CSV table of C-alpha atoms in Angstrom, one decimal:
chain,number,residue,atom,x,y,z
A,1,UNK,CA,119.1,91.9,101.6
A,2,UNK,CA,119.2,89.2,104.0
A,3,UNK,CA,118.6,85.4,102.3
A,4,UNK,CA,115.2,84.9,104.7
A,5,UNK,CA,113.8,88.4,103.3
A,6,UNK,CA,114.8,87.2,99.8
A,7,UNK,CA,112.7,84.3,100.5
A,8,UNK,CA,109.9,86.1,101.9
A,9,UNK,CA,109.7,88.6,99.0
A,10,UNK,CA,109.8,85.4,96.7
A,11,UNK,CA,106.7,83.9,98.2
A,12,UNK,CA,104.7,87.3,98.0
A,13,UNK,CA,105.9,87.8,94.4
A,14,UNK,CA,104.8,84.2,93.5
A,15,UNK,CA,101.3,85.0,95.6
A,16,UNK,CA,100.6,87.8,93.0
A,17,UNK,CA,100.6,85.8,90.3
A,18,UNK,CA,97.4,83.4,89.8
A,19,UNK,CA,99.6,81.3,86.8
A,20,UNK,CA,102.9,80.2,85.9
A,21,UNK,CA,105.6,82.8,85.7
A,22,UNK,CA,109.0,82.5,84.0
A,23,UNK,CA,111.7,82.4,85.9
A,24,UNK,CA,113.3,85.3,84.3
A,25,UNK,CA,109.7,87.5,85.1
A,26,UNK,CA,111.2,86.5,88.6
A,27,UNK,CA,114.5,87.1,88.9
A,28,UNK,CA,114.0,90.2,87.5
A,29,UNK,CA,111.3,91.7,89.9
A,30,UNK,CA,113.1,90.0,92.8
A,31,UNK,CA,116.7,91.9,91.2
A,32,UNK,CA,118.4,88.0,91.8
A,33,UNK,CA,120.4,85.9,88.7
A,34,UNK,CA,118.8,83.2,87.6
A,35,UNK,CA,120.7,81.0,89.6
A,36,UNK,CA,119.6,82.5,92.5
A,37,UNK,CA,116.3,82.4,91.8
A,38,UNK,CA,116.3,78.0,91.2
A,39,UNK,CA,118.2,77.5,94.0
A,40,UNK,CA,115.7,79.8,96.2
A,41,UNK,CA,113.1,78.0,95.0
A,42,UNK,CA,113.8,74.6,95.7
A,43,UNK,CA,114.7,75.8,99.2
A,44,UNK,CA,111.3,77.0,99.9
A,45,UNK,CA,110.0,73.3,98.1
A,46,UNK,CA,112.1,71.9,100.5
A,47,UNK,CA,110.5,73.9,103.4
A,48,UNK,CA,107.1,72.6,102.1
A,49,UNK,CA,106.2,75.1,99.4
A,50,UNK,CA,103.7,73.9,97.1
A,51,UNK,CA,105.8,75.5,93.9
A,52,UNK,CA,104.4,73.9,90.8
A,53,UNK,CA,107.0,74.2,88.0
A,54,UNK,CA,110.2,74.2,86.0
A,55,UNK,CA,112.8,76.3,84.3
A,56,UNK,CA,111.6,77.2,81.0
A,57,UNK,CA,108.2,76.5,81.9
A,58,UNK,CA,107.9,78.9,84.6
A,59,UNK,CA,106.4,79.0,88.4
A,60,UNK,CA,103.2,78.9,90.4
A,61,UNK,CA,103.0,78.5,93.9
A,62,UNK,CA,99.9,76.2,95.0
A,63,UNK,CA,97.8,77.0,97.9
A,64,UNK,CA,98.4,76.2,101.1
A,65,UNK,CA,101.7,77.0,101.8
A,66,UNK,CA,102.3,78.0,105.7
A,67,UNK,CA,105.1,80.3,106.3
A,68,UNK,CA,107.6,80.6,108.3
A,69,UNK,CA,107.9,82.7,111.0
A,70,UNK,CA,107.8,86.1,110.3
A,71,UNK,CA,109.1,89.5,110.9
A,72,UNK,CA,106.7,92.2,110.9
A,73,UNK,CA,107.6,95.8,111.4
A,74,UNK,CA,106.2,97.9,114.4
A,75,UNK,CA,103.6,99.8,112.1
A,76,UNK,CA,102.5,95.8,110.0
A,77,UNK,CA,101.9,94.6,113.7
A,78,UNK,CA,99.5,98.1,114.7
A,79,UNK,CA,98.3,97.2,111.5
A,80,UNK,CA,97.4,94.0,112.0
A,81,UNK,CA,95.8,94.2,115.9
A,82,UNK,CA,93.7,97.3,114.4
A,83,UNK,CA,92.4,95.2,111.9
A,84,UNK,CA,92.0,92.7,113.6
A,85,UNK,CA,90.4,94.7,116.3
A,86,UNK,CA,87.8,96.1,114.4
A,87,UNK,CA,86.9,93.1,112.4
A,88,UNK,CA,86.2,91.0,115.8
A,89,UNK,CA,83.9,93.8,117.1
A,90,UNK,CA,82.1,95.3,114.0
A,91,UNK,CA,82.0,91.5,112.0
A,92,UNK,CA,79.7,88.8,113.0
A,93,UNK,CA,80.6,86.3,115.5
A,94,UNK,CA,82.3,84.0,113.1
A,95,UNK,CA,84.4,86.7,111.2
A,96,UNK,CA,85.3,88.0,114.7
A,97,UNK,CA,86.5,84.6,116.0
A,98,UNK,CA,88.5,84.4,112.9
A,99,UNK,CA,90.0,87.9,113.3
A,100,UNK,CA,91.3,86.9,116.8
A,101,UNK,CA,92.5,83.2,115.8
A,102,UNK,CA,95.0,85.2,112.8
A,103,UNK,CA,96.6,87.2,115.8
A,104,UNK,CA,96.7,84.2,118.0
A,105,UNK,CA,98.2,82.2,115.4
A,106,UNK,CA,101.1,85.2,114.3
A,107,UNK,CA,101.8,85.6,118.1
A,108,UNK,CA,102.8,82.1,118.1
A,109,UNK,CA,105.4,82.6,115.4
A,110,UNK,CA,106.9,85.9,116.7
A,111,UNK,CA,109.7,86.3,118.8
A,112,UNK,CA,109.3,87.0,122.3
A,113,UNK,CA,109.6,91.3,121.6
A,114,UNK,CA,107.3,91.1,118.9
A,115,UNK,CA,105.1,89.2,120.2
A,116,UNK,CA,104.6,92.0,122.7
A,117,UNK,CA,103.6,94.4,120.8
A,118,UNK,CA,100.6,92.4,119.8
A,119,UNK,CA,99.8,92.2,123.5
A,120,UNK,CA,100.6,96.0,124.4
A,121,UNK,CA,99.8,97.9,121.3
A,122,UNK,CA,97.9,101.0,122.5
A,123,UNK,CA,94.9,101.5,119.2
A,124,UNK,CA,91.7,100.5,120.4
A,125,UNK,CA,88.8,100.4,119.0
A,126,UNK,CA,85.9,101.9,120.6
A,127,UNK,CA,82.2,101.4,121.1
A,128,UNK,CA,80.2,101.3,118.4
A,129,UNK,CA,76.5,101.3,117.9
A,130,UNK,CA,74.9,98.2,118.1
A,131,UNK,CA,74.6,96.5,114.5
A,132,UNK,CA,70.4,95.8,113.6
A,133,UNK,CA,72.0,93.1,110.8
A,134,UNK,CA,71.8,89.4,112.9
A,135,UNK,CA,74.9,87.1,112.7
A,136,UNK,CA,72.8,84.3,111.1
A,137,UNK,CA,72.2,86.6,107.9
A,138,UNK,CA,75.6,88.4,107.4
A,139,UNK,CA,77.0,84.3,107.9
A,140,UNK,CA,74.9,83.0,105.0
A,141,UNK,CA,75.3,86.3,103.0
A,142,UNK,CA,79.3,85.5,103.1
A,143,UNK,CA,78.7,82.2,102.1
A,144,UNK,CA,76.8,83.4,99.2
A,145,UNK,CA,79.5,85.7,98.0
A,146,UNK,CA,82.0,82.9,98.5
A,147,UNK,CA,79.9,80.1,96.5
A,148,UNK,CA,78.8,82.6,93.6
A,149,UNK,CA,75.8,81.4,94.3
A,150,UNK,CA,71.8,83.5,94.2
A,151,UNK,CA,70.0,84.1,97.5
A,152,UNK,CA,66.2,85.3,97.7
A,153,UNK,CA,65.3,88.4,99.8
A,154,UNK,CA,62.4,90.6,101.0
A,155,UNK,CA,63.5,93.8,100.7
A,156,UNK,CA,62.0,97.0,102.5
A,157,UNK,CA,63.1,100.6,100.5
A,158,UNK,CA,63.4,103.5,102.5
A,159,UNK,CA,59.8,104.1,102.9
A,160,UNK,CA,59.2,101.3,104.3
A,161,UNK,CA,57.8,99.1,100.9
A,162,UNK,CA,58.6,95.4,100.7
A,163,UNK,CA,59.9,93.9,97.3
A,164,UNK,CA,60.5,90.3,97.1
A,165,UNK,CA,64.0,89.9,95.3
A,166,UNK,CA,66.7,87.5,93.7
A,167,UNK,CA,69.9,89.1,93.8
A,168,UNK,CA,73.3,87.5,92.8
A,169,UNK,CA,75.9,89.3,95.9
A,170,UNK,CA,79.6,89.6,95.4
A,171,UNK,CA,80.4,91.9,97.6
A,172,UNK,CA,79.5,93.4,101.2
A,173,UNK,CA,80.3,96.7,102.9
A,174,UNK,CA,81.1,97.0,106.3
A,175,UNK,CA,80.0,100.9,107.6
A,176,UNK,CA,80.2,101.6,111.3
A,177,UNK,CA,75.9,101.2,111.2
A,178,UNK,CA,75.1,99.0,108.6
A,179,UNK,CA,76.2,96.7,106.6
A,180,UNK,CA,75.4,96.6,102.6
A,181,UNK,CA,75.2,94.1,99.8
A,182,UNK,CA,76.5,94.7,96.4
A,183,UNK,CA,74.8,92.6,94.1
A,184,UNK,CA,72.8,92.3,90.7
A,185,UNK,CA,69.4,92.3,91.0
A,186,UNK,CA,67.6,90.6,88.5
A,187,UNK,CA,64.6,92.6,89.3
A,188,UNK,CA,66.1,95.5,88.4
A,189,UNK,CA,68.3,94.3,85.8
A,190,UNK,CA,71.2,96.4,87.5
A,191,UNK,CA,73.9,96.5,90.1
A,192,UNK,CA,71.9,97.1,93.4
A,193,UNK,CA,72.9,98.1,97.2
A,194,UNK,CA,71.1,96.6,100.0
A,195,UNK,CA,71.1,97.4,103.7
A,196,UNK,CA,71.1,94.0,105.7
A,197,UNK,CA,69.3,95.7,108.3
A,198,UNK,CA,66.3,96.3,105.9
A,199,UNK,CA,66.6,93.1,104.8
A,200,UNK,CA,62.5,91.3,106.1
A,201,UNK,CA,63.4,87.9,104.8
A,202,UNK,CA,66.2,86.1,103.3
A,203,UNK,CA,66.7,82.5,101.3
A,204,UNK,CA,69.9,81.0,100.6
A,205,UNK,CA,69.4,79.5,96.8
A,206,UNK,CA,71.9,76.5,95.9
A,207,UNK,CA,71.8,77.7,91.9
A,208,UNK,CA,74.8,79.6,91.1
A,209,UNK,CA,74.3,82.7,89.3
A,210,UNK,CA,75.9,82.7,85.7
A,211,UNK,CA,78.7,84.8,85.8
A,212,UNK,CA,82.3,85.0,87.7
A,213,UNK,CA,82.2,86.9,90.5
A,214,UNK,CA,85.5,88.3,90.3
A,215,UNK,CA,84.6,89.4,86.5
A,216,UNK,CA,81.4,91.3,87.6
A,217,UNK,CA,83.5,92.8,91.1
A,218,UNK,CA,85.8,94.4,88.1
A,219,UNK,CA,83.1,95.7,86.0
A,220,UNK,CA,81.1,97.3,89.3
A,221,UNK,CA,83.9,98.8,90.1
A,222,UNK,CA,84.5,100.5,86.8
A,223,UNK,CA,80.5,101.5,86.7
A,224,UNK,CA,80.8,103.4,90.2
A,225,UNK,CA,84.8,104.9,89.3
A,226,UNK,CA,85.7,102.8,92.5
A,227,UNK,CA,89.3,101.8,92.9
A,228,UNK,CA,89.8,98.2,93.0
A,229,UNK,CA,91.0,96.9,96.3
């Protein structure tokens, strides 16, 4: 293994890990001595790393961090563009522009033959349907899920009746036709789906709802048997 793919796999290692991790925990995952493993990292501190840390203490790397420039294989980069693809057609017009500044900004860092295949890679994606959901709502219904925070909605079932709700979102589902909230509804006292599209009214709250996100993402995932992501 080359010494810039040891370095590369030490970054993604330390990105797994939310707190401090002993040096050892890293050496051994990585399959490097000790040694190694402090001299690697003070050469990615010295490449502007935010690594938080010391031997005996353990490891944590900040965010922030801007890496070098990488090396994808031909399959990452078809990965990437058909992500990216997708996401700037099917997402709303901020997501979109975000999807095409992440390729913009990799092509800038590839060399000249990879950056080609960003340019030329042959999967498309095609038309779709045109989406009912407005940018304006799937916007503040990110922002929602990003803050933790409540929004108020007037919601119409599938017949057509309209229920005034508070929900608490922390996630949203992007189908080729709709797009739909995961949230708790404190109407129902349950985890809830909503279709944007269906969605009459909608409120941004500034009150946080009480819980952690990420905590009730895990446990709505264990009620519907869905694989975590």
């Amino acid at each position: 293994m080359s010494r810039a793919q040891r370095l590369l796999d030490l970054i993604q290692v330390l990105r797994r890990h939310r707190r401090a991790v002993a040096g050892a925990v890293l050496a051994e995952e990585l399959g490097v001595s000790l040694r190694t493993l402090y001299r690697d990292i003070e050469t990615l501190k010295a490449q502007g790393a935010h690594i938080e840390g010391e031997a005996g203490v353990g490891y944590v790397l900040r965010p922030g961090f801007m890496l070098p420039p990488l090396m994808f294989s031909e399959e990452e980069i078809e990965a990437l563009v058909l992500g990216s693809r997708w996401v700037s057609e099917r997402a709303d017009g901020a997501l979109g522009k975000a999807a095409r500044n992440v390729l913009a900004k990799i092509g800038a860092v590839l060399p000249d033959d990879l950056k080609r295949d960003i340019d030329t890679s042959g999967l498309l994606i095609g038309p779709g349907e045109p989406i009912a959901a407005g940018d304006a709502e799937i916007a503040a219904i990110r922002q929602a899920i990003r803050s933790e925070r409540k929004i108020r909605i007037d919601y119409a079932d599938g017949q057509g009746s309209v229920s005034a709700r508070v929900v608490w979102p922390i996630a949203m589902a992007f189908y080729d036709r709709v797009r739909v909230i995961v949230a708790w509804c404190e109407l129902r006292g349950d985890y809830r789906h909503f279709r944007i599209d269906r969605i009459a009214a909608l409120d941004a709250s500034e009150e946080r709802y009480p819980r952690r996100r990420a905590v009730m993402l895990k446990q709505w995932h264990a009620i519907r048997g869905v694989p975590e992501q």
